[in-house]
Coordinates of C-alpha atoms and ligand atoms in Angstrom, one line a residue:
X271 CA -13.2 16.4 0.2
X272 CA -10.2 18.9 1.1
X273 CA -11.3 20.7 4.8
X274 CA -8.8 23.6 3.6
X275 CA -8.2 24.3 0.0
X276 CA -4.9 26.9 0.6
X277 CA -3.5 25.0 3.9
X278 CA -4.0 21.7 2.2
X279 CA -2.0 23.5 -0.9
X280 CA 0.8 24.5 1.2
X281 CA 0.8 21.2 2.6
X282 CA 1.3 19.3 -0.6
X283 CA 3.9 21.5 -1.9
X284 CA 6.1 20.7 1.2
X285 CA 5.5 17.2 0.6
X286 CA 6.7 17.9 -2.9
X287 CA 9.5 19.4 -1.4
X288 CA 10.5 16.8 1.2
X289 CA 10.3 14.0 -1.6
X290 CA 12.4 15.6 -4.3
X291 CA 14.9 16.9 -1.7
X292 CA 15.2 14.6 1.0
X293 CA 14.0 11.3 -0.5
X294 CA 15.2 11.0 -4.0
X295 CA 18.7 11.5 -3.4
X296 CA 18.6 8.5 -1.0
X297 CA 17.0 6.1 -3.2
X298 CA 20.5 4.4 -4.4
X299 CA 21.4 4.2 -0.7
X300 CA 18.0 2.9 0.3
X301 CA 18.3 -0.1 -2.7
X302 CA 21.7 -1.2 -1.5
X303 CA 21.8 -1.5 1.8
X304 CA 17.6 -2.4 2.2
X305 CA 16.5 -0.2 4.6
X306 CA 15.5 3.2 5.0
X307 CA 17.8 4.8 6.9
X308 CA 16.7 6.1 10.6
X309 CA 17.3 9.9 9.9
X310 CA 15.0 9.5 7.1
X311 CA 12.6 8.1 9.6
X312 CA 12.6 10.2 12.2
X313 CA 12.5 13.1 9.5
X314 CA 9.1 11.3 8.0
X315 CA 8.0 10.8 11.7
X316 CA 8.7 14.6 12.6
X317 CA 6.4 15.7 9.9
X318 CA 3.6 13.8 10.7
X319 CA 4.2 11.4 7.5
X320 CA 2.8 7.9 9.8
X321 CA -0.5 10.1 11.2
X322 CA -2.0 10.8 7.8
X323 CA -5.0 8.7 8.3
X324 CA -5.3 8.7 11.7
X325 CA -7.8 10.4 13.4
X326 CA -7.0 13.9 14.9
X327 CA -8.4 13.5 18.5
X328 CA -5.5 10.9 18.5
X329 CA -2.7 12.5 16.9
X330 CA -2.8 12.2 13.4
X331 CA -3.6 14.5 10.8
X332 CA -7.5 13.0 10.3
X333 CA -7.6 13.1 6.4
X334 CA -9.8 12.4 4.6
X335 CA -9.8 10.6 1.6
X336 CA -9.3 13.0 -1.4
X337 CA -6.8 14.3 1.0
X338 CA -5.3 11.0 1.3
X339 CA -4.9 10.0 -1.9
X340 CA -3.5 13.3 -2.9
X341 CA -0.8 13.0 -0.5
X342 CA -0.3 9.5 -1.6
X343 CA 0.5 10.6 -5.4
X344 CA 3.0 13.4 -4.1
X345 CA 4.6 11.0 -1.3
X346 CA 5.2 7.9 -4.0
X347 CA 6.9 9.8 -6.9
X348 CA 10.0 8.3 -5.1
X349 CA 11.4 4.6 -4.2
X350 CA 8.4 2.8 -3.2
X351 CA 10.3 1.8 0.1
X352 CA 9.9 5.4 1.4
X353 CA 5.7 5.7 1.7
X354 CA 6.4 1.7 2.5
X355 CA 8.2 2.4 5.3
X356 CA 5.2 4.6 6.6
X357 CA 2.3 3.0 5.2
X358 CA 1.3 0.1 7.3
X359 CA 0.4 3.0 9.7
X360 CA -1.0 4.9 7.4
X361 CA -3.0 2.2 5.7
X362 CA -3.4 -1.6 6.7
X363 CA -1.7 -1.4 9.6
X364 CA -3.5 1.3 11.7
X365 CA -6.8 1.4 9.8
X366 CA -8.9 -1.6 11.6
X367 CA -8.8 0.0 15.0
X368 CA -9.7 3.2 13.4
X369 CA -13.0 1.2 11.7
X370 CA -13.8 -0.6 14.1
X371 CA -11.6 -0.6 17.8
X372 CA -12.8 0.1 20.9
X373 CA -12.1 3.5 22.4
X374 CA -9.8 1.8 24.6
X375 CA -7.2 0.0 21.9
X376 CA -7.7 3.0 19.9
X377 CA -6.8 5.3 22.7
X378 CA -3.9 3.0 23.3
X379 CA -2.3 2.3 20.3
X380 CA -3.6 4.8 17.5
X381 CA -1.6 8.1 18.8
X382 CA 1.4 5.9 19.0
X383 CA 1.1 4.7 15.4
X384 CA 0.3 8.7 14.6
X385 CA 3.7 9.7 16.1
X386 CA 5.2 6.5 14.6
X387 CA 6.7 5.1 17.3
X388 CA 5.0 2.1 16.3
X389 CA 4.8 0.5 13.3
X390 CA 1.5 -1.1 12.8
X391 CA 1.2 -4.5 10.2
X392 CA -2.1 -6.2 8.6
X393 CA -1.4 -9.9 8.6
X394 CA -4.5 -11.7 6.9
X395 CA -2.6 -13.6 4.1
X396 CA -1.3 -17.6 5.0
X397 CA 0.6 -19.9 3.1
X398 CA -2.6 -22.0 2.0
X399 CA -4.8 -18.7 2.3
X400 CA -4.0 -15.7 -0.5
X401 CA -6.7 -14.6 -2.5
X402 CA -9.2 -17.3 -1.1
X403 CA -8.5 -15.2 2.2
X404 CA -11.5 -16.5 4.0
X405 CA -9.6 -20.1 3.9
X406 CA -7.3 -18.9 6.9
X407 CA -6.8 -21.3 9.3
X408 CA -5.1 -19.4 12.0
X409 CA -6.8 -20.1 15.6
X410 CA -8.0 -18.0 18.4
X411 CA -9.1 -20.3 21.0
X412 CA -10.8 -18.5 23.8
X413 CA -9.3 -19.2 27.4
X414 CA -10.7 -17.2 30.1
X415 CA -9.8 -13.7 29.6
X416 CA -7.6 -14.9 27.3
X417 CA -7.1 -15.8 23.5
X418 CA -4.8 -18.4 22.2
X419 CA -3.2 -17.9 18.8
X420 CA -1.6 -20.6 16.7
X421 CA -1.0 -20.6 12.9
X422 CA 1.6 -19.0 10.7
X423 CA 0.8 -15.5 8.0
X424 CA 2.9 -15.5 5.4
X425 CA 4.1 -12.0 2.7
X426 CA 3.4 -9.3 5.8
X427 CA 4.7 -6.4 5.1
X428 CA 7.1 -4.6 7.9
X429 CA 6.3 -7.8 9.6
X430 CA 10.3 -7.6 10.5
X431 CA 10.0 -3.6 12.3
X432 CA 6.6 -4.1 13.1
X433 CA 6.1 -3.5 16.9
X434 CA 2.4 -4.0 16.1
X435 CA 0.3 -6.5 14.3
X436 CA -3.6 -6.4 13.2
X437 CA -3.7 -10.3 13.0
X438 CA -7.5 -12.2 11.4
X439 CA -8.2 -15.6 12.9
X440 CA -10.3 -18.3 13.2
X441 CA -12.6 -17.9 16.6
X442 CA -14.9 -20.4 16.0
X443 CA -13.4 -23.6 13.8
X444 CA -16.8 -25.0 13.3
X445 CA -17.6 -21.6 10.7
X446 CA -16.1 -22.2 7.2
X447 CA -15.5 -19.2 5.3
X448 CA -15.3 -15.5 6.9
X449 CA -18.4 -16.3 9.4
X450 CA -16.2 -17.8 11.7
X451 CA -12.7 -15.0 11.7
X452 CA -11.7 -12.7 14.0
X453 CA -9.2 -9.7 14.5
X454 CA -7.1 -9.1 17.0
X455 CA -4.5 -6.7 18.1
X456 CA -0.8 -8.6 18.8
X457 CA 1.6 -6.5 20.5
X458 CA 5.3 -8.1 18.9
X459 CA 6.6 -8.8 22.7
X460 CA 3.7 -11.1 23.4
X461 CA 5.7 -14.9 23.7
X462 CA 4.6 -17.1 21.0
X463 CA 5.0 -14.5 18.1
X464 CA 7.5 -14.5 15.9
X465 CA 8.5 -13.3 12.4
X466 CA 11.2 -15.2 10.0
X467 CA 14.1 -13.5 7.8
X468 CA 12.9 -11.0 5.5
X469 CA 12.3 -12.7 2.3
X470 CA 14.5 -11.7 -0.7
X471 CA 12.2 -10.1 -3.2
X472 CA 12.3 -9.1 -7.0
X473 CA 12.1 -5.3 -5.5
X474 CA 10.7 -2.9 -3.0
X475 CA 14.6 -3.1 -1.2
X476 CA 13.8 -1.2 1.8
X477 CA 10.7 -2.5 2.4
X478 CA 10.6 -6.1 4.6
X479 CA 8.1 -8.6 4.0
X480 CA 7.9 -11.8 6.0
X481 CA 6.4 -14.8 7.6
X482 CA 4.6 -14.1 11.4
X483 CA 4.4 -17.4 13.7
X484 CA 2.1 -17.8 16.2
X485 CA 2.6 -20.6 18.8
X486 CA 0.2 -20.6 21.8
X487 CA 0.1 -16.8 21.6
X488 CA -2.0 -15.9 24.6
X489 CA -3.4 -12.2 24.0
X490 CA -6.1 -10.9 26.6
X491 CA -9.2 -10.7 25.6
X492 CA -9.0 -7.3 24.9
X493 CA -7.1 -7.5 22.4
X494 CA -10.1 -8.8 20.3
X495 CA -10.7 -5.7 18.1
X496 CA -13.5 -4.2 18.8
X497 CA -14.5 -7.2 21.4
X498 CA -16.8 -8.7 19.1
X499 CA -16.0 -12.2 18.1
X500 CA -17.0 -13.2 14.2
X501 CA -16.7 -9.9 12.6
X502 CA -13.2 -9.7 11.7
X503 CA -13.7 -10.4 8.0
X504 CA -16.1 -7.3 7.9
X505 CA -13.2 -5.6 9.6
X506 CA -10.3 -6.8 7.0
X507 CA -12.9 -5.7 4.4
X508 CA -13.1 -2.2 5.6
X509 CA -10.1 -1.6 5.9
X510 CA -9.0 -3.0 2.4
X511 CA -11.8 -1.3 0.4
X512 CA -10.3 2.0 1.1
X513 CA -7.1 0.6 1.0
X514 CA -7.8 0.1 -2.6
X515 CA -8.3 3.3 -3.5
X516 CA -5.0 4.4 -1.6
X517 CA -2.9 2.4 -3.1
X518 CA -4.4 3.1 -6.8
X519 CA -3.1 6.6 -5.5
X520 CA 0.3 5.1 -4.6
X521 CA 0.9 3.3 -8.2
X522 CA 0.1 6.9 -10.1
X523 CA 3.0 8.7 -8.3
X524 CA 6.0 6.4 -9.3
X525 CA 3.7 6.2 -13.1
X526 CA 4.4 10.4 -13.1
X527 CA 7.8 9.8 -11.9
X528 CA 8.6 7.4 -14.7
X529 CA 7.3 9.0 -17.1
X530 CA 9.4 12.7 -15.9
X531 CA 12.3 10.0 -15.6
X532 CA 11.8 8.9 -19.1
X533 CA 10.9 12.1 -20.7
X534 CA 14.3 13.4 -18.9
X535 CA 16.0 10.6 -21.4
X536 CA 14.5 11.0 -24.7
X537 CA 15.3 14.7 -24.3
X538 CA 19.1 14.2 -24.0
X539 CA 19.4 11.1 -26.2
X540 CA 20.0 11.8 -30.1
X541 CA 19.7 9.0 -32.5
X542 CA 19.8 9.6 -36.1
X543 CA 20.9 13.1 -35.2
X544 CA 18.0 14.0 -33.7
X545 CA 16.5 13.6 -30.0
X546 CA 14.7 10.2 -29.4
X547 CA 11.7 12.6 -28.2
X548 CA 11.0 13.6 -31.4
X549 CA 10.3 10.7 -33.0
X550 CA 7.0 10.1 -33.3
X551 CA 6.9 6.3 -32.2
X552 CA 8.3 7.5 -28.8
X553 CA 6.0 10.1 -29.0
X554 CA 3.2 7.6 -29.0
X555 CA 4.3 5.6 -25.6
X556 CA 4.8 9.4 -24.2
X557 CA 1.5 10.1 -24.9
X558 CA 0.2 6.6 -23.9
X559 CA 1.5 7.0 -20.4
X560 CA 0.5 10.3 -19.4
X561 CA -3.4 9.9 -21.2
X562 CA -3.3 6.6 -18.5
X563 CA -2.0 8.5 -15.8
X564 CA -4.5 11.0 -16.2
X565 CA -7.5 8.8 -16.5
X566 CA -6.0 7.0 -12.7
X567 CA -6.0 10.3 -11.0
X568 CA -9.4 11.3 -12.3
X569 CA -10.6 7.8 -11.0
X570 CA -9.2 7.6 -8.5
X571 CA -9.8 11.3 -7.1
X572 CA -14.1 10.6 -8.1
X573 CA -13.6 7.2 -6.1
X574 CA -12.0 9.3 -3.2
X575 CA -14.6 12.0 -2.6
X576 CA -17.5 9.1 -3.4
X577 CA -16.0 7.7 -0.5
X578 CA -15.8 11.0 1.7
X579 CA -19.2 11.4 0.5
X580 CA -20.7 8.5 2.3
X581 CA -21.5 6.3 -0.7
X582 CA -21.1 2.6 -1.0
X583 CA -17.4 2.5 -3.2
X584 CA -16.9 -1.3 -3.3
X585 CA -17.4 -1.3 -6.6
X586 CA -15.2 1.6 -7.5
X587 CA -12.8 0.9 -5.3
X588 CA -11.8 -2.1 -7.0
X589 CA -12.3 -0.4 -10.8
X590 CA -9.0 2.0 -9.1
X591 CA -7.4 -0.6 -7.5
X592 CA -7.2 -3.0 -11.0
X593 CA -6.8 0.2 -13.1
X594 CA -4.3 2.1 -11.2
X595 CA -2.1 -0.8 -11.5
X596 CA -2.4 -2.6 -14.2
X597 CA -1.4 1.4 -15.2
X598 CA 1.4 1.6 -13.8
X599 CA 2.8 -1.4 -15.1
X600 CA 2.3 -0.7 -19.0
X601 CA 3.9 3.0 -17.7
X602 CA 7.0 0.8 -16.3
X603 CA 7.3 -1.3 -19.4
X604 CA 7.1 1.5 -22.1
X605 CA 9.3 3.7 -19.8
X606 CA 11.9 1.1 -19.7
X607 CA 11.6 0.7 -23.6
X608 CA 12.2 5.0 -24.1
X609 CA 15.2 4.2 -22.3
X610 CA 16.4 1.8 -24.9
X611 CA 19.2 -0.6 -23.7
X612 CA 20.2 2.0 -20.7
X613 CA 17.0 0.7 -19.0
X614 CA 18.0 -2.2 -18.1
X615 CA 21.1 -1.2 -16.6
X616 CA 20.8 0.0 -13.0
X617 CA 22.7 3.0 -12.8
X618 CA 19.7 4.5 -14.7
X619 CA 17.0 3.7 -12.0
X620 CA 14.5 3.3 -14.3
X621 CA 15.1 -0.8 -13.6
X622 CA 14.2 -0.1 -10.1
X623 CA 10.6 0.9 -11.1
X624 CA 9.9 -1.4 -13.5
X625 CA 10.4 -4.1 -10.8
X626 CA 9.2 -2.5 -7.3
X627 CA 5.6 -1.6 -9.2
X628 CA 5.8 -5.2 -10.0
X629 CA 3.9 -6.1 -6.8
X630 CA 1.0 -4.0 -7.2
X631 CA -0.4 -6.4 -9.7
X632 CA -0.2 -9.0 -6.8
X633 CA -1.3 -7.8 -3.4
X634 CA -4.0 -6.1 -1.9
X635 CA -6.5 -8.5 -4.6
X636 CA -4.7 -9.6 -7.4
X637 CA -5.7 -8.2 -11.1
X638 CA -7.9 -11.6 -11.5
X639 CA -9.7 -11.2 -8.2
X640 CA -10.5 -7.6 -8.7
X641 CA -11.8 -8.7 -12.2
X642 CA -14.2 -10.9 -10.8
X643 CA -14.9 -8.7 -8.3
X644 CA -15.8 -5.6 -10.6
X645 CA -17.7 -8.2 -13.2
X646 CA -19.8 -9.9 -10.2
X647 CA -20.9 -6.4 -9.0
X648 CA -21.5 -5.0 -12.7
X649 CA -24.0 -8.6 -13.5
X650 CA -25.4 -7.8 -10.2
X651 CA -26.1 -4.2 -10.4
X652 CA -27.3 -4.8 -14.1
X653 CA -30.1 -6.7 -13.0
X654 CA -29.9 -9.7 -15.6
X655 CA -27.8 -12.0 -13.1
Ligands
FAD755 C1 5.7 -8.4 -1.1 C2 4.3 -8.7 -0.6 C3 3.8 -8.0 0.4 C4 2.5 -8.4 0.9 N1 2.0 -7.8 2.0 C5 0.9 -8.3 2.6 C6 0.5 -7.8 3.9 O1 1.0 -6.9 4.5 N2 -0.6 -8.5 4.5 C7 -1.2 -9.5 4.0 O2 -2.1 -10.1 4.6 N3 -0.8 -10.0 2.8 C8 0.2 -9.4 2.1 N4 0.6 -9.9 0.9 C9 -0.1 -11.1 0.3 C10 -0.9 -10.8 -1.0 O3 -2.0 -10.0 -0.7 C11 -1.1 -12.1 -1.7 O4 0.1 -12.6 -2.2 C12 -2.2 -12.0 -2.7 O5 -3.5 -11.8 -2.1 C13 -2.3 -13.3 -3.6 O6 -2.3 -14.4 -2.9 P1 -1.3 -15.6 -3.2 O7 0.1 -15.1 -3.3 O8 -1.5 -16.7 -2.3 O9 -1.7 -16.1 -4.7 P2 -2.8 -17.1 -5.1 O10 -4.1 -16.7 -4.5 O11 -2.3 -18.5 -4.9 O12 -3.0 -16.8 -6.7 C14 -2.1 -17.4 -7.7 C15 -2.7 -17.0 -9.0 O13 -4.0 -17.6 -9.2 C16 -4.9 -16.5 -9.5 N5 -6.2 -16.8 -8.8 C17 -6.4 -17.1 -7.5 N6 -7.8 -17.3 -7.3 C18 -8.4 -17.1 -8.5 C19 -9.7 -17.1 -9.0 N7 -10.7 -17.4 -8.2 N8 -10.0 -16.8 -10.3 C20 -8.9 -16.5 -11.2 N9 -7.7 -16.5 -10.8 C21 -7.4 -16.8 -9.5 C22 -4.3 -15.2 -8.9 O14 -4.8 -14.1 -9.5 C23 -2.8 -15.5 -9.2 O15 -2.5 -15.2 -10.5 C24 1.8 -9.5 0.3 C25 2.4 -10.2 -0.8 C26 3.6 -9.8 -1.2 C27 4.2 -10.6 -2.4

């Protein structure tokens, strides 16, 4: 659902804007020195770029889905570092006090993470817990008005420049599986947790990922979101199921982008005398990659307005989140082969790409677990299960 068809217009192409003119031109500087710089994130700051999903009585820009995910393909047709940098607060790291906080931690810590003066993190994922997520084995151990926290997450994104962290753990050890989890809110100042180095990854530069320690972390007991013990797995849930459909939305804007990037080549580049565009075969991975791209945004738009519709989008979601990724990296690969040998050097950028969209294969559900997900619903739905 857009709430304003012409402001919402004038919106995106300022977006457009902001990314061609500001972002892109930093995206060398971004991939060799690993951060974003600070100018750049005040400027995303100033423009309301960490409030997108954030409610309006709190500060942020309330959107709703469709809205979302149409900012989301504008915003990520640049180094996936940039909406990285904003998206914990945006996405995972905001949205499970917007699902389900009380109005207290919302009204403490959501028009903060609006402004982004915070930067919010979702840390569900252990060593010995990945895509069996309900295995965690992180403890919350009640002690008067206080929790205890022990255990270590592993892979959290801005875990390093996080000043925030939604963290799921065990309340009650004698649950197995997701009956017994928790989430709580962990301010980063609290003694007992810590983050280690950054870890050095195939791509995303810019973007830090790392281990969170927890050692007798005490957090008051109102940091339990909202104050109900036993429901954080609901809560994780909720906030990934849309975040599904986001990030679909976030791997069809670098798939656009490398496909203009590539497009950009073939038209310059002669072979045989002739422009590598007009041969047919390059033709064919042309056409490949933009009749994929087209059948994500579709999806992934439907999906969107389902969702601001009211329906049930587990299902879909996950169809988006496998598709839209999966997408993007048959869109890297053939872009990379347009580019002939040049794509694999790094001046040409296109190298970047092909290994930052990587990861979208791998987090948030990997390809396998959202193809189990999508065939157990489909067996289920069909009735012959
Ligand atoms: C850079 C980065 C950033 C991340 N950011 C975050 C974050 O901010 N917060 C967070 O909580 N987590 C985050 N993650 C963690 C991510 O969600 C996990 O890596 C992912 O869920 C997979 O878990 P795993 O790595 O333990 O792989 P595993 O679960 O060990 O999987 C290994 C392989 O086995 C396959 N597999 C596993 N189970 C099955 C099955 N039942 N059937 C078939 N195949 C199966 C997988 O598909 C995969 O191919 C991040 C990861 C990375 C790399």
């Amino acid at each position: 659902m857009i709430r304003d068809t012409e402001g919402f217009g004038i919106f995106l192409a300022g977006l457009r804007k902001f990314v061609r003119e500001e972002l892109v031109p930093q995206e060398k500087t971004v991939m060799e020195s690993d951060a974003v710089p600070e100018k750049i994130v005040r400027q995303m700051a100033d423009n309301g770029m960490f409030g997108y999903s954030i409610p309006e009585q709190y500060g942020g820009a309330g959107m709703t889905t469709e809205e979302l995910v149409m900012a989301a393909i504008e915003l990520s047709q640049c180094s996936v570092a940039f909406r990285a940098r904003v998206g914990t607060n945006t996405g995972i790291g905001s949205e499970a006090l917007v699902a389900d906080g009380t109005p207290a931690q919302k009204e403490k810590y959501l028009p903060r993470l609006a402004s982004g003066e915070l930067t919010g993190s979702f840390a569900l994922t252990e060593p010995d817990a990945g895509s069996d997520a309900t295995a965690l084995k992180t403890s919350a151990v009640r002690d008067g008005d206080h929790y205890v926290l022990n255990g270590t997450k592993c892979f959290i994104t801005n875990a390093p420049i996080a000043d925030l962290f939604t963290v799921m753990a065990r309340t009650d050890p004698a649950q197995r599986g997701a009956a017994g989890i928790s989430a709580f809110i962990v301010e980063r100042a609290t003694p007992g947790l810590s983050t280690g180095a950054p870890y050095r990854k195939m791509g995303q530069e810019g973007s830090p990922v790392s281990e969170v320690h927890f050692e007798n972390c005490r957090v008051l007991a109102a940091s339990l979101i909202g104050g109900v013990e036993g429901v954080g797995f609901r809560t994780a849930m909720k906030v990934l199921n849309k975040q599904r459909i986001h990030l679909a939305a976030l791997c069809i804007g670098p798939a656009i982008r490398m496909l203009d990037e590539a497009m950009r080549f073939a038209i310059t580049r002669r072979q045989f005398g002739q422009r590598v565009a007009d041969f047919q075969l390059v033709q064919a991975m042309i056409a490949d990659c933009q009749t994929e791209i087209h059948a994500a945004r579709a999806l992934v738009l439907e999906t969107a307005r389902q969702r601001d519709r009211g329906e049930d989008v587990s299902l879909p979601a996950s169809i988006c989140k496998y598709f839209a990724s999966e997408m993007c990296g048959r869109v890297a690969d053939r872009c990379v082969q347009i580019f002939g040998g040049y794509g694999y050097i790094a001046d040409f950028g296109i190298e970047r790409f092909y290994r930052d969209v990587r990861l979208f294969r791998l987090y948030e559900g990997t390809s396998q677990i959202h193809q189990l997900n999508i065939a157990k619903r489909t067996l289920a739905a069909s009735g012959y299960a």
